[in-house]
Short mmCIF file of C-alpha atoms and ligand atoms in Angstrom, two decimals:
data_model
loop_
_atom_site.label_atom_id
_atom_site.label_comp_id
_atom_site.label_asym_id
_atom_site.label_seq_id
_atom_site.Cartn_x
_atom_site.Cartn_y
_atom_site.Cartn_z
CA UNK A 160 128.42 109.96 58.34
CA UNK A 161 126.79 112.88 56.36
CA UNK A 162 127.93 114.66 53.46
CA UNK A 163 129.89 117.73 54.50
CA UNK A 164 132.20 120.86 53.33
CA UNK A 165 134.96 122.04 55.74
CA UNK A 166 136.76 125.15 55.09
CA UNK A 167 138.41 127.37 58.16
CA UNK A 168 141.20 129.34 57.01
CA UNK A 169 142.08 131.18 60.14
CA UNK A 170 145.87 131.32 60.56
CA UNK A 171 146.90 131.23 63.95
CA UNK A 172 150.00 131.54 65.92
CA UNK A 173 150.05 130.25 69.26
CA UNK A 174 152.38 130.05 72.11
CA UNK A 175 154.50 132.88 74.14
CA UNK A 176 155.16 136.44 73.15
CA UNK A 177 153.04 135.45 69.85
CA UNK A 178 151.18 138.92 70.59
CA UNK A 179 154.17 140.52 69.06
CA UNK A 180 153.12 139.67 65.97
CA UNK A 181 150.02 141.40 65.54
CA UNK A 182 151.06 144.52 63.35
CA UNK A 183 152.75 141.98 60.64
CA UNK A 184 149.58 139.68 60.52
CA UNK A 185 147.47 142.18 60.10
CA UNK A 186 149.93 143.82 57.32
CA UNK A 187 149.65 140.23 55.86
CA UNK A 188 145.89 139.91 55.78
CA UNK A 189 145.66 143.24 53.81
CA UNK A 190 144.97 145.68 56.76
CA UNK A 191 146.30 149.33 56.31
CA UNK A 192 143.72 151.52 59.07
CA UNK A 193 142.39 149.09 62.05
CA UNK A 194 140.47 148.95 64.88
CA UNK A 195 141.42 147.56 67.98
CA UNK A 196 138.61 146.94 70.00
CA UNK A 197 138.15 145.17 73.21
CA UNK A 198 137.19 145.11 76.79
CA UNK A 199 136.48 146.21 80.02
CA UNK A 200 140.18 146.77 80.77
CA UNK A 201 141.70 143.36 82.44
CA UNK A 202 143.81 144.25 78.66
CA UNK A 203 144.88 147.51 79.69
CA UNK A 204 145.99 146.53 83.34
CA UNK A 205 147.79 143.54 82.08
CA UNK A 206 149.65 145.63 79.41
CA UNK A 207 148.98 143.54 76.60
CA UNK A 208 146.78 146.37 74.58
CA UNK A 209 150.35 148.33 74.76
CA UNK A 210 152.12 145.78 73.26
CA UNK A 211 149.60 145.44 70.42
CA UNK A 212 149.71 149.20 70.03
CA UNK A 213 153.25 149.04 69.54
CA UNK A 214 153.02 146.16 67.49
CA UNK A 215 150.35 148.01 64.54
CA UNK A 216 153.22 151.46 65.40
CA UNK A 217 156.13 149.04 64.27
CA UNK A 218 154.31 148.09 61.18
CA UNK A 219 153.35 151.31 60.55
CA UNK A 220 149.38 150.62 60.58
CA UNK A 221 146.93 153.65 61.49
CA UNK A 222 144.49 152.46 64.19
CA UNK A 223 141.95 153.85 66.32
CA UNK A 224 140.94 152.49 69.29
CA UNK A 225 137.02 151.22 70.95
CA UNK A 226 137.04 149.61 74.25
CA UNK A 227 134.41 148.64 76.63
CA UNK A 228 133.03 145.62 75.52
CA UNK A 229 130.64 144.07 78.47
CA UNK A 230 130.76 140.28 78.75
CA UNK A 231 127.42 139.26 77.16
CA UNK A 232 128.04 141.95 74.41
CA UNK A 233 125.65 144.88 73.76
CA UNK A 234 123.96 145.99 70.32
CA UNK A 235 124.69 149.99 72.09
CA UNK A 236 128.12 149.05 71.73
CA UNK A 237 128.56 147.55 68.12
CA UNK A 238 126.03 150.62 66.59
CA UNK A 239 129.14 152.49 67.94
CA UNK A 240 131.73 150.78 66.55
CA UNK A 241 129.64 150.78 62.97
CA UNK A 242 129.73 153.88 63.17
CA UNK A 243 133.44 154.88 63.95
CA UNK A 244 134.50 152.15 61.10
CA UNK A 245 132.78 154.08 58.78
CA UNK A 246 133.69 157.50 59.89
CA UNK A 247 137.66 156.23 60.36
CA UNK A 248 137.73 154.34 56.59
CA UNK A 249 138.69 151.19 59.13
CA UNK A 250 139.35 148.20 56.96
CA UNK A 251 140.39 145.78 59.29
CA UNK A 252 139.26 145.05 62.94
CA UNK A 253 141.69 143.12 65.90
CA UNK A 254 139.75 142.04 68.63
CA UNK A 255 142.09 141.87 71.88
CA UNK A 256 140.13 139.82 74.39
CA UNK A 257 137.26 136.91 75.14
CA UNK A 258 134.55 135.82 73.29
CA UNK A 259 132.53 138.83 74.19
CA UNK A 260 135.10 141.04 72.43
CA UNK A 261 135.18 138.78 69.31
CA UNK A 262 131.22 138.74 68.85
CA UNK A 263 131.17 142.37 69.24
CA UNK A 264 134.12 142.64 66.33
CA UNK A 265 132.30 140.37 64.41
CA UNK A 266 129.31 142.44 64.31
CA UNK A 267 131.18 145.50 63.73
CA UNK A 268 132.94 143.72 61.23
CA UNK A 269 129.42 143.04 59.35
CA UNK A 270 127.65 145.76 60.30
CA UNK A 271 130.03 148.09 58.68
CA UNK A 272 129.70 147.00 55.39
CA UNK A 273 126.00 146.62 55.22
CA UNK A 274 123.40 149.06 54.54
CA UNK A 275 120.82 147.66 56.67
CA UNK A 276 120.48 147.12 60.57
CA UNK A 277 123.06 144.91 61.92
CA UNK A 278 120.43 143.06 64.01
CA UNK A 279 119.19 141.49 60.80
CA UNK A 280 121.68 138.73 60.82
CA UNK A 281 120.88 138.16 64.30
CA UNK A 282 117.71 137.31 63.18
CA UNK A 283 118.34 134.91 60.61
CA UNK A 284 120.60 136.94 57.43
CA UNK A 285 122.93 134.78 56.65
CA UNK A 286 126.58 137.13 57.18
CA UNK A 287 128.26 137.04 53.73
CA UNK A 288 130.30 139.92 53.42
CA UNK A 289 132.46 141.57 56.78
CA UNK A 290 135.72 143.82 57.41
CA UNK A 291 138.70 141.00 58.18
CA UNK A 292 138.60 140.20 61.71
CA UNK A 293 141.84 139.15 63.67
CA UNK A 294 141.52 138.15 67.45
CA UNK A 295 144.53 138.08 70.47
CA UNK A 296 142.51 136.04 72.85
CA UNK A 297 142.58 136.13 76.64
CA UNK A 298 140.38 133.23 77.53
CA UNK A 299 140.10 129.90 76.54
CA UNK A 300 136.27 129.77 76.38
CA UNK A 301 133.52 130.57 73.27
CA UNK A 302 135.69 129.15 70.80
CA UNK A 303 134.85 132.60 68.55
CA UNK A 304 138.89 132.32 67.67
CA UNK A 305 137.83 130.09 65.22
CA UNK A 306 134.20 129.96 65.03
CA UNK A 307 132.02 131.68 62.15
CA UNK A 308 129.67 133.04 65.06
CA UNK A 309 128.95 135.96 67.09
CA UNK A 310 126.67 136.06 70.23
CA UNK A 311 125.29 139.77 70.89
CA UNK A 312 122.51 141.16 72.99
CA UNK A 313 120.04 143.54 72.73
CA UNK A 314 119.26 146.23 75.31
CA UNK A 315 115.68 146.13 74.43
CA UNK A 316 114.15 142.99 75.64
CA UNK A 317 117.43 142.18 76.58
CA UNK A 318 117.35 139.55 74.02
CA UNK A 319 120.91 137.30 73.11
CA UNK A 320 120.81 135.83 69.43
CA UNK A 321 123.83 134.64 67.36
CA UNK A 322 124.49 135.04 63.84
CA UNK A 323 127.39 132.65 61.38
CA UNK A 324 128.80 133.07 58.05
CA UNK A 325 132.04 132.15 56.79
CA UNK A 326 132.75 135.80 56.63
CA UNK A 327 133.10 136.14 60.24
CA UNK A 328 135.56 133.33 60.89
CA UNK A 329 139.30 135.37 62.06
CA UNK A 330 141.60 135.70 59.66
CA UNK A 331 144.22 135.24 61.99
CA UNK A 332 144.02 134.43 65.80
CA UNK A 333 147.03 134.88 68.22
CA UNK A 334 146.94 132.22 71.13
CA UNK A 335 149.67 132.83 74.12
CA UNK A 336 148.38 130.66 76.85
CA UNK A 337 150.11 132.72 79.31
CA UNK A 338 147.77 135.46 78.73
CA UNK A 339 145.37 133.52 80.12
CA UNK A 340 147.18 133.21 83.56
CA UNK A 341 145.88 136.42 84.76
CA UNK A 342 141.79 134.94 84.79
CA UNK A 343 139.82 134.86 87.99
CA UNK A 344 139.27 131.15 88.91
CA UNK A 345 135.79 131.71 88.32
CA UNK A 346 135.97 132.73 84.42
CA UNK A 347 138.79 130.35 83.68
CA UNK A 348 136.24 127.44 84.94
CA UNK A 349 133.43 129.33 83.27
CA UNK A 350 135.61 129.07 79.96
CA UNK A 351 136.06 125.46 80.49
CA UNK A 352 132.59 124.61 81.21
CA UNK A 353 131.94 126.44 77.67
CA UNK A 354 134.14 124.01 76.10
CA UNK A 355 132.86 120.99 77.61
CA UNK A 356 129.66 122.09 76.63
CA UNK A 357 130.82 122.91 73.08
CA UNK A 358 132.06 119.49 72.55
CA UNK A 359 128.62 117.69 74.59
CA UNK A 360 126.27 119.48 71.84
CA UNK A 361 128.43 117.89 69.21
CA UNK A 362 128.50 114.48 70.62
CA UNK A 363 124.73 114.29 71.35
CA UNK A 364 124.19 113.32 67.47
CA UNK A 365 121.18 111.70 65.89
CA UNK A 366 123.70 110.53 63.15
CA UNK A 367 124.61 106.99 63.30
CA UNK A 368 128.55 105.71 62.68
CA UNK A 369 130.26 108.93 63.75
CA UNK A 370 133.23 107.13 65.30
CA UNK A 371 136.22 109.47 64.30
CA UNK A 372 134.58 112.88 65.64
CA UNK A 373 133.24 110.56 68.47
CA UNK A 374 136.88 109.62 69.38
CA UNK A 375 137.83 113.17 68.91
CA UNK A 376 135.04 114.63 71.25
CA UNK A 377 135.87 112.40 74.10
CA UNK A 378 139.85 113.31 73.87
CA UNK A 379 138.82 116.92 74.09
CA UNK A 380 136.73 116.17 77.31
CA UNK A 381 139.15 114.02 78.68
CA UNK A 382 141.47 116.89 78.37
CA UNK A 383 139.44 119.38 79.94
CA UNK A 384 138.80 116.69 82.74
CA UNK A 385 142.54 116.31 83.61
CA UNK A 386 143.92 120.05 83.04
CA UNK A 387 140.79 121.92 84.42
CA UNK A 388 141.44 121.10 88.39
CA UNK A 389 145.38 121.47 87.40
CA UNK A 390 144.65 125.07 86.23
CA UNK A 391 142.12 125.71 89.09
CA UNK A 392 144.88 124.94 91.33
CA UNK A 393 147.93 126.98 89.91
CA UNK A 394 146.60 129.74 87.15
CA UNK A 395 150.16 129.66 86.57
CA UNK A 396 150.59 126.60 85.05
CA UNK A 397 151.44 127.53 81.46
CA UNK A 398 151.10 123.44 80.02
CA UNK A 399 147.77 123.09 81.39
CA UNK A 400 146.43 126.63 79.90
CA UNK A 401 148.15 126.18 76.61
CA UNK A 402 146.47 122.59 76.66
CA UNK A 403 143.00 124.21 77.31
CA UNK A 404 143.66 127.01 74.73
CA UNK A 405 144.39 125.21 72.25
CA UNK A 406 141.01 122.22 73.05
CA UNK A 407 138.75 125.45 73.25
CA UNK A 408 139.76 126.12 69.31
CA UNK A 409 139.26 122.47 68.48
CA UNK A 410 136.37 122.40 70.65
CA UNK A 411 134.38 124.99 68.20
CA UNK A 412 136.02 125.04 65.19
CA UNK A 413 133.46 122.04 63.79
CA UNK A 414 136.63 120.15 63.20
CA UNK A 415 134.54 117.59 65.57
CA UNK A 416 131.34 118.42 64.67
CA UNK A 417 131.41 117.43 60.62
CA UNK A 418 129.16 115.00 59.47
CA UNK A 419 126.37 114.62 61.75
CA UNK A 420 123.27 116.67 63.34
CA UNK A 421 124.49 118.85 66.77
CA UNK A 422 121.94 119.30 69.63
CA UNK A 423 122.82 123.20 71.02
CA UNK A 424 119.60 122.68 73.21
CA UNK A 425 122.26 123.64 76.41
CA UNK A 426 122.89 126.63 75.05
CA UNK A 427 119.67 127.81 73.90
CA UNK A 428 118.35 126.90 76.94
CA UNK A 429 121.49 128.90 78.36
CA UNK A 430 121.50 132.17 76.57
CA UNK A 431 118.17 133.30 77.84
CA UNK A 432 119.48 132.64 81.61
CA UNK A 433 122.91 135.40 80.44
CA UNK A 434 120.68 137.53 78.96
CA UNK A 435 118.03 137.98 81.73
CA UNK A 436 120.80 137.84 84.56
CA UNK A 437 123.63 138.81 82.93
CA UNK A 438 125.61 135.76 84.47
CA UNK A 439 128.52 134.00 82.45
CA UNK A 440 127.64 131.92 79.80
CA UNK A 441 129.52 129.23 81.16
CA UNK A 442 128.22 129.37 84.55
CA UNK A 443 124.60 128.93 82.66
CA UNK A 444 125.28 126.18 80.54
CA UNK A 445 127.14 124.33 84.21
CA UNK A 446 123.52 124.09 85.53
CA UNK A 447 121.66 124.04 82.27
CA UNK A 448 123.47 121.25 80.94
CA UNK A 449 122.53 118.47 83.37
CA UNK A 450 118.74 119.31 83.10
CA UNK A 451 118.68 119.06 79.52
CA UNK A 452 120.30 116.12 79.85
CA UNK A 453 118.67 114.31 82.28
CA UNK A 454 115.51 115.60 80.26
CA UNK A 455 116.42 114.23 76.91
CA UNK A 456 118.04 110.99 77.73
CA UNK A 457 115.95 108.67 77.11
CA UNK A 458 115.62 110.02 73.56
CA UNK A 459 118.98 107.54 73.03
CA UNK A 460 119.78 106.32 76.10
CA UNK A 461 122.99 104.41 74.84
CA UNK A 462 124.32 107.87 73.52
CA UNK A 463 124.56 109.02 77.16
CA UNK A 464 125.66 105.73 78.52
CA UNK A 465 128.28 105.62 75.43
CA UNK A 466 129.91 108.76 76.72
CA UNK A 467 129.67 107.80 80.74
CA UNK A 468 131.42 104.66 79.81
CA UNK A 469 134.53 106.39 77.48
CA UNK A 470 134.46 109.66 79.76
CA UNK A 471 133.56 109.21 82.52
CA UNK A 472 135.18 106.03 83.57
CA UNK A 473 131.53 104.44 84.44
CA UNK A 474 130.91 101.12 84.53
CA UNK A 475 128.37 100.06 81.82
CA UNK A 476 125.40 97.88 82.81
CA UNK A 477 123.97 95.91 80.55
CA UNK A 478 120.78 94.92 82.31
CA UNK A 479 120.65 99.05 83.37
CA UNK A 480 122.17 101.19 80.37
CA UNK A 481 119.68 103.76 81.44
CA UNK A 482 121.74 103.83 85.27
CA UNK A 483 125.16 104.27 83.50
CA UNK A 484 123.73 106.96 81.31
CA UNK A 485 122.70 108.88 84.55
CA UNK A 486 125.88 108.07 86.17
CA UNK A 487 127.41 110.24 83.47
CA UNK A 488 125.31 113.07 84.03
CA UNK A 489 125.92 113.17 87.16
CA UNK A 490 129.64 112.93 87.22
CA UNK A 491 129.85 115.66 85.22
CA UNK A 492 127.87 117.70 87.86
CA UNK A 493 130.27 116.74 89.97
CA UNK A 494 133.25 118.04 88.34
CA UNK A 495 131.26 121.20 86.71
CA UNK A 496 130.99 121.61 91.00
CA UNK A 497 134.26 120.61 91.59
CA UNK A 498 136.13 123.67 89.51
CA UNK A 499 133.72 126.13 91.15
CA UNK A 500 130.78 125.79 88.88
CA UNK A 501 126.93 127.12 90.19
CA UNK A 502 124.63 124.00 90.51
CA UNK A 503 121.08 125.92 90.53
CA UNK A 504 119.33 128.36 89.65
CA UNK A 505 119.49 130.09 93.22
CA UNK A 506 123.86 129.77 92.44
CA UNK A 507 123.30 131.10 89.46
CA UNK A 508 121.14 134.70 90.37
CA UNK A 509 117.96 132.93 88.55
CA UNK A 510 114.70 132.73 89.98
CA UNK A 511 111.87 130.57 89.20
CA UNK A 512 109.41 132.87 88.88
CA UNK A 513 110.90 134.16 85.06
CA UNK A 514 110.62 129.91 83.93
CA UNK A 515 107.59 130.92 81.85
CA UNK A 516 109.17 134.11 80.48
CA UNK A 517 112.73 132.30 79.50
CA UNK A 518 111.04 129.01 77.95
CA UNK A 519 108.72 131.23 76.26
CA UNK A 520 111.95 133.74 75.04
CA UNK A 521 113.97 130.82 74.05
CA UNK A 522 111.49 128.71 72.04
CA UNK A 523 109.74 132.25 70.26
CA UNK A 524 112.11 134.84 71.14
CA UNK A 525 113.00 135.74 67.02
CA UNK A 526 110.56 137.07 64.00
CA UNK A 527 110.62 133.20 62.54
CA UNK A 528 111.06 131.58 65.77
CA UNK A 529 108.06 128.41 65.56
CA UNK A 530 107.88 127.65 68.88
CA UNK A 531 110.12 124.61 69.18
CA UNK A 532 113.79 123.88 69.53
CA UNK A 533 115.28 121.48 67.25
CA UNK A 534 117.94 119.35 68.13
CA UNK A 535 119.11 116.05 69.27
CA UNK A 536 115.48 116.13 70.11
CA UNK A 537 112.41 118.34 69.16
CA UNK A 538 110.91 120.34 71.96
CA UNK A 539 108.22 122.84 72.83
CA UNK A 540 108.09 125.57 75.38
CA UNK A 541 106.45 123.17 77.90
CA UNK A 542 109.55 120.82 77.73
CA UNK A 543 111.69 123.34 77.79
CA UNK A 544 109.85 124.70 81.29
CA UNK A 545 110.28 121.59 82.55
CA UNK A 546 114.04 121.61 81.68
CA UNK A 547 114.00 124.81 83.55
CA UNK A 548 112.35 123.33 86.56
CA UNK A 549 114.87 121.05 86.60
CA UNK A 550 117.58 123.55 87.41
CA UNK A 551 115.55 124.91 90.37
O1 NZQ B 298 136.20 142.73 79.71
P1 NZQ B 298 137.51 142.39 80.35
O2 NZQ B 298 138.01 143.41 81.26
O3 NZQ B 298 138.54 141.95 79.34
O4 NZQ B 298 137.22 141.13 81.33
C1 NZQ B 298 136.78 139.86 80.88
C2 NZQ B 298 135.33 139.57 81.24
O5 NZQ B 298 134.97 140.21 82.42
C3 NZQ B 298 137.51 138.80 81.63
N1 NZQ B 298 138.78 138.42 81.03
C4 NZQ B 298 139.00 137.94 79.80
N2 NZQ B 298 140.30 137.62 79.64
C5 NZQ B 298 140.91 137.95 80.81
C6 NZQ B 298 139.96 138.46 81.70
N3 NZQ B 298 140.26 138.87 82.96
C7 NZQ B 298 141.55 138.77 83.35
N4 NZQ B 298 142.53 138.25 82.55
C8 NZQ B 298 142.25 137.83 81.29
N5 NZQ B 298 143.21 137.28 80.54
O6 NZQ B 298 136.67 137.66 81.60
C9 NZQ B 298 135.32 138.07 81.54
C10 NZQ B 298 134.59 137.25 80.50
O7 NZQ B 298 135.03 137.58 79.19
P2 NZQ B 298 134.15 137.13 77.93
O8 NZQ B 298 134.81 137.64 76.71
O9 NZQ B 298 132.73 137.50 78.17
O10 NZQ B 298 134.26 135.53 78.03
P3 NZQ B 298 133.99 134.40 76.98
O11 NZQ B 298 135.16 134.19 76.11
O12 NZQ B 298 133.50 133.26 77.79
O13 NZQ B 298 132.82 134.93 76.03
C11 NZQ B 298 131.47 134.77 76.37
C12 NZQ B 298 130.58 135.21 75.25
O14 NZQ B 298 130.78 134.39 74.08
C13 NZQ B 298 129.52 133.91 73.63
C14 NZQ B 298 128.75 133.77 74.91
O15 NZQ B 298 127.38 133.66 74.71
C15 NZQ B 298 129.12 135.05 75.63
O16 NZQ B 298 128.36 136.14 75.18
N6 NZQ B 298 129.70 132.72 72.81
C16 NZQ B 298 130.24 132.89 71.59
C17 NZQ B 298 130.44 131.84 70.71
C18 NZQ B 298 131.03 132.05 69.36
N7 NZQ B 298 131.18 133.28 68.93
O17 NZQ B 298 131.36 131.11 68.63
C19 NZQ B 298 130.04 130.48 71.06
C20 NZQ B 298 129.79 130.28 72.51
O18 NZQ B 298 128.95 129.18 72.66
C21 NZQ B 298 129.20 131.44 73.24
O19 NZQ B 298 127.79 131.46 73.13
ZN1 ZN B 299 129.26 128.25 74.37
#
């Protein structure tokens, strides 16, 4: 195992009604003018941005109010918000929503106190000073509840680049699994696929003697293997959501990722697909994943065949570890399928013709972008076209 530091001091308060709460946390995490930003309005037909309202009114918090956050979040959006934090004298900023609504407070969050462009730490600037953030989450999905990342895109180019720092990990986050019960099938798979994916770039490790986040990883998966049809079936089924909530956190969190090397080759590969087609992230990385695996196995074949084994219930060959390693991959199609998932790029709104464009985006799309993806393995934009064929 490597050397590593582990600090993630987000406070969070999970379970039913918890959204309550949100004028006293924010009270308690030194908040006085805030705010509340989020979506594209599944918060304002479900009632909850009400209840938060009420909440910051029963504290007696000033707030002002920026919605219409697009999935995939915009840079248009954020320069907005910048702005109206500055103009406001905001000083603390509650993201009610997904992922996409979290990035975009993050950025905000940075972008407000910083004299430059906000872009700059999307290309590279490491985020070390932001507003306090605090999330109410409506999707069990990017893990940004407790992540120190933010995922925005840029209308010109249409180019999707994510930025960390300590400062942007939530001060507080606010889990009630039941206000994930009003998802469309589609995004509630999407969000598990996400998480599945989350935990699959942590596993895929060049770092020898990992057993403990190992163990860890394939609990989380297992999870998501036995409460994602459950959910599929009845969105009402509060266990099974709070279950998934609460595995999303862990999923991206690092709590299972300390230690050793990560791949996140899925997800590069992934975020040019949601930023050319604007498709969910999830639904990317559900047919990206496979390719890159089936690309990059034989890098550590045992790795693969390790995790079909433990997983996905696969019996291990001995003369063939190479055939239980594929097993794996492909089981996991199967279920990725199974809760709804695309397979291919034609599922997915992608077309073959862009391959050059998106291998070429993802492996030079940034000002110090070399070329090459680093990873579990190294690759270059011809591997990563080939990945791409894959998917076709
Ligand atoms: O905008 P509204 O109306 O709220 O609708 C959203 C959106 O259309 C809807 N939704 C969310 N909660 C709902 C709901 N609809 C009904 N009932 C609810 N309770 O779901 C749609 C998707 O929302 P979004 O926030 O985009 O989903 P998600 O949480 O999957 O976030 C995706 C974004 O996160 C980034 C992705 O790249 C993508 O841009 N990621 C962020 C990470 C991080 N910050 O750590 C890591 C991830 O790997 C990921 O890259
Ligand atoms: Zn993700």
């Amino acid at each position: 195992m490597n050397n590593f530091t582990f600090y993630a001091p987000t406070y969070f308060s999970f379970g039913k009604d918890t959204q309550s709460q949100a004028g006293a946390l924010v009270k308690r995490f030194g908040g006085s003018k805030v705010l509340v930003h989020y979506g594209g309005g599944s918060v304002v037909r479900s009632g909850l941005l009400d209840t938060v309202k009420a909440s910051l009114e029963a504290a007696g918090l000033a707030y002002v109010e920026l919605g219409g956050v697009k999935p995939n979040p915009r840079s248009g959006l954020v320069y907005e918000g910048i702005e109206l934090c500055r103009k406001e004298g905001v000083d603390f900023i509650l993201a009610v929503g997904g992922g996409s609504t979290i990035d975009s407070a993050k950025a905000i969050a940075a972008g407000t106190v910083y004299d430059g462009d906000f872009w700059d730490f999307y290309e590279g600037k490491p985020v070390e000073k932001a507003l306090p953030i605090g999330t109410i989450l409506t999707i069990a999905a990017a893990g940004s509840e407790g992540s120190p990342d933010s995922v925005i895109t840029k209308e010109e180019g249409m180019i999707k680049r994510g930025a960390s720092g300590e400062a942007y990990r939530p001060k507080f986050s606010i889990l009630n699994p039941a206000l994930t019960q009003t998802l469309p099938p589609y995004q509630t798979a999407a969000g598990i696929t996400d998480i599945i994916a989350h935990l699959y770039e942590r596993y895929l490790t060049n770092t020898k003697e990992v057993e403990v986040t190992d163990r860890l990883i394939e609990a989380l998966i297992l999870t998501m293997v036995h409460e994602g049809p459950r959910v599929i079936e009845d969105p009402n089924n509060y266990e099974a959501r709070a279950n998934i909530m609460w595995a999303g956190m862990m999923a991206h969190n690092n709590s299972c990722g300390v230690g050793r090397t990560q791949d996140w080759t899925s997800h590069n590969v992934e975020h040019e697909l949601s930023a050319l087609y604007d498709c969910a992230h999830g639904a990317g990385l559900a047919v990206a994943m496979p390719a890159v695996f089936t690309y990059t196995l034989h890098h550590d074949v045992m790795r693969f065949a390790k995790i079909a084994v433990r997983v996905w219930g696969c019996q291990m060959d001995f003369d063939d570890p190479e055939r239980t390693a594929k097993e794996g991959i492909e089981a996991l199609r199967r279920f990725l399928i199974s809760i709804g998932m695309p397979k291919n790029f034609e599922e997915l709104g992608a077309k073959e013709e862009d391959i050059e464009f998106l291998a070429h985006t993802a492996c030079y799309g940034t000002e110090n972008a070399d070329g090459k993806l680093y990873g579990f393995t190294t690759l270059d934009q011809k591997d990563v076209e080939e990945i791409y064929k894959l998917m076709v």
